[in-house]
Amino acid sequence: MERDKIFVATKGRVGADDTSEQVVERVRKSLERLQTAYVDSYSIHAVSSIEALSQPGYHEAMAQLKAEGRVRFTGCTYHGPRDPSGPSMGDVLSAAAEDGRFDVLLLVYNFMNHEESDRIIAAAKTNNVGTTAMKTSPGVLHHDPVDPDNLTEQQERYVKLFMVRDQTREQALERLQAQATRQKDLYDKTRSFVEQCGLQTEEQLRLGSIHWVLQNTDMHTACVAFTNFDLIDKVVPLSGTELGSAELQMLQDCKFALNDQYCRHGCTECGGSCPHGVPVSTIMRYAYYYEGQGREKASMELYAELSGNDASPCRDCRGDCAGACPYGIDIQPKLFQVHDLRTLA
Ligand code: SF4
Ligand code: SF4
């Protein structure tokens, strides 16, 4: 395929003290790994504040790389803060849209979580900045029964991940079985709704969610976690088409059914209730990478990086966060499950 027919977007973390030379070097290594002469966009990944939007090393590097033809557009990405004291996604990315130095933004946007994003999209439109949606599909509506003699490919991967930390195969299977039981509990809770909506597969919900994102002409594209080639053939034709009324109704019904199951990315509303400062939304996002996107290893690695700030206090906590979620999410058992599932030790 010709290179100019593909838009390559990538991103990297930029620290407060990083120099332009360091950023340039990082981009050059990225170009080498990607085996391309240039990338179409290079974004600051997870920019942490409005002040960080002005990081001088990044802007000097981008000016140089643009002049050399190595980067065409600059951008930034943000999910929202880990704790309530941090700036919201709406504030940071709206400021980025108005800044004048960014060409593209990557933001959370889906049919259950779009109030803040609507504000960013409006600012981006006014300032002629491109938008890409991430976290497009909020719902997880499946459970995989475990047959120890006939594991699926994904289950086998899970067992191997646990075995690398000196667990026996039996212990790993036990954990897998416990996970399957929890998944089934959730599935049972939503089953009547699934049958009522005529949903045959979770993929229907996923495609409907992506379609909802793409039908907004002010949202220019979607970042989809493709887990197989077939999915590409199903998603690409959705672009430029309108949502049908049945699909829209299905999403409305899902919104209702999943309301107390889906932790909104970037939300911190329950943060003040936790005496241990557990970053609820961040941990639930890592769970989403695992269950919603099939990225088990990445999810576990990210969770491990939280170390002293993970959900380990939830097991013995008296549960001050009960009732703190305006959507009715039962936080403690969910975090307890996530911790149990993602801890390799
Ligand atoms: S549990 Fe509820 S309040 Fe807490 S971060 Fe998630 S959506 Fe927000
Ligand atoms: S269960 Fe306890 S430690 Fe865990 S989030 Fe809630 S208040 Fe914090």
mmCIF file of N, CA and C and ligand atoms in Angstrom, residues 273-276 278 280 313-314 317-321 331-332 335, ligand 2:
data_model
loop_
_atom_site.group_PDB
_atom_site.id
_atom_site.type_symbol
_atom_site.label_atom_id
_atom_site.label_comp_id
_atom_site.label_asym_id
_atom_site.label_seq_id
_atom_site.Cartn_x
_atom_site.Cartn_y
_atom_site.Cartn_z
ATOM 1 N N SER A 273 -14.498 10.446 48.514
ATOM 2 C CA SER A 273 -15.062 9.560 49.544
ATOM 3 C C SER A 273 -14.057 8.511 50.015
ATOM 4 N N CYS A 274 -12.949 8.341 49.297
ATOM 5 C CA CYS A 274 -12.016 7.259 49.638
ATOM 6 C C CYS A 274 -10.874 7.771 50.513
ATOM 7 N N PRO A 275 -10.783 7.293 51.747
ATOM 8 C CA PRO A 275 -9.713 7.788 52.633
ATOM 9 C C PRO A 275 -8.324 7.347 52.178
ATOM 10 N N HIS A 276 -8.269 6.365 51.275
ATOM 11 C CA HIS A 276 -6.965 5.857 50.826
ATOM 12 C C HIS A 276 -6.532 6.453 49.480
ATOM 13 N N VAL A 278 -7.687 5.906 46.510
ATOM 14 C CA VAL A 278 -7.647 4.916 45.424
ATOM 15 C C VAL A 278 -8.176 5.556 44.127
ATOM 16 N N VAL A 280 -10.129 5.344 41.453
ATOM 17 C CA VAL A 280 -11.167 4.407 41.009
ATOM 18 C C VAL A 280 -11.286 4.358 39.475
ATOM 19 N N PRO A 313 -6.212 -1.627 49.370
ATOM 20 C CA PRO A 313 -6.929 -1.318 50.620
ATOM 21 C C PRO A 313 -8.414 -1.719 50.579
ATOM 22 N N CYS A 314 -8.947 -1.992 49.400
ATOM 23 C CA CYS A 314 -10.398 -2.230 49.291
ATOM 24 C C CYS A 314 -10.848 -3.493 50.039
ATOM 25 N N CYS A 317 -11.353 -2.591 53.766
ATOM 26 C CA CYS A 317 -11.897 -1.250 54.001
ATOM 27 C C CYS A 317 -13.356 -1.330 54.456
ATOM 28 N N ARG A 318 -13.804 -0.316 55.203
ATOM 29 C CA ARG A 318 -15.201 -0.334 55.640
ATOM 30 C C ARG A 318 -16.132 0.176 54.540
ATOM 31 N N GLY A 319 -15.550 0.592 53.412
ATOM 32 C CA GLY A 319 -16.370 0.921 52.244
ATOM 33 C C GLY A 319 -16.998 2.300 52.285
ATOM 34 N N ASP A 320 -16.188 3.332 52.588
ATOM 35 C CA ASP A 320 -16.709 4.702 52.621
ATOM 36 C C ASP A 320 -17.234 5.173 51.268
ATOM 37 N N CYS A 321 -16.824 4.503 50.219
ATOM 38 C CA CYS A 321 -17.252 4.932 48.885
ATOM 39 C C CYS A 321 -18.664 4.446 48.540
ATOM 40 N N ILE A 331 -18.868 0.226 44.037
ATOM 41 C CA ILE A 331 -17.427 0.362 43.791
ATOM 42 C C ILE A 331 -16.583 -0.721 44.475
ATOM 43 N N GLN A 332 -16.853 -0.978 45.743
ATOM 44 C CA GLN A 332 -15.946 -1.857 46.498
ATOM 45 C C GLN A 332 -15.815 -3.255 45.881
ATOM 46 N N LEU A 335 -13.815 -3.073 42.579
ATOM 47 C CA LEU A 335 -12.370 -2.862 42.712
ATOM 48 C C LEU A 335 -11.688 -4.081 43.310
HETATM 49 S S1 SF4 B 2 -13.525 0.248 49.127
HETATM 50 FE FE1 SF4 B 2 -12.443 1.635 50.528
HETATM 51 S S2 SF4 B 2 -10.358 1.734 49.730
HETATM 52 FE FE2 SF4 B 2 -11.646 0.927 48.091
HETATM 53 S S3 SF4 B 2 -12.265 2.751 46.925
HETATM 54 FE FE3 SF4 B 2 -13.870 2.366 48.439
HETATM 55 S S4 SF4 B 2 -13.341 3.664 50.188
HETATM 56 FE FE4 SF4 B 2 -11.493 3.482 48.901
#
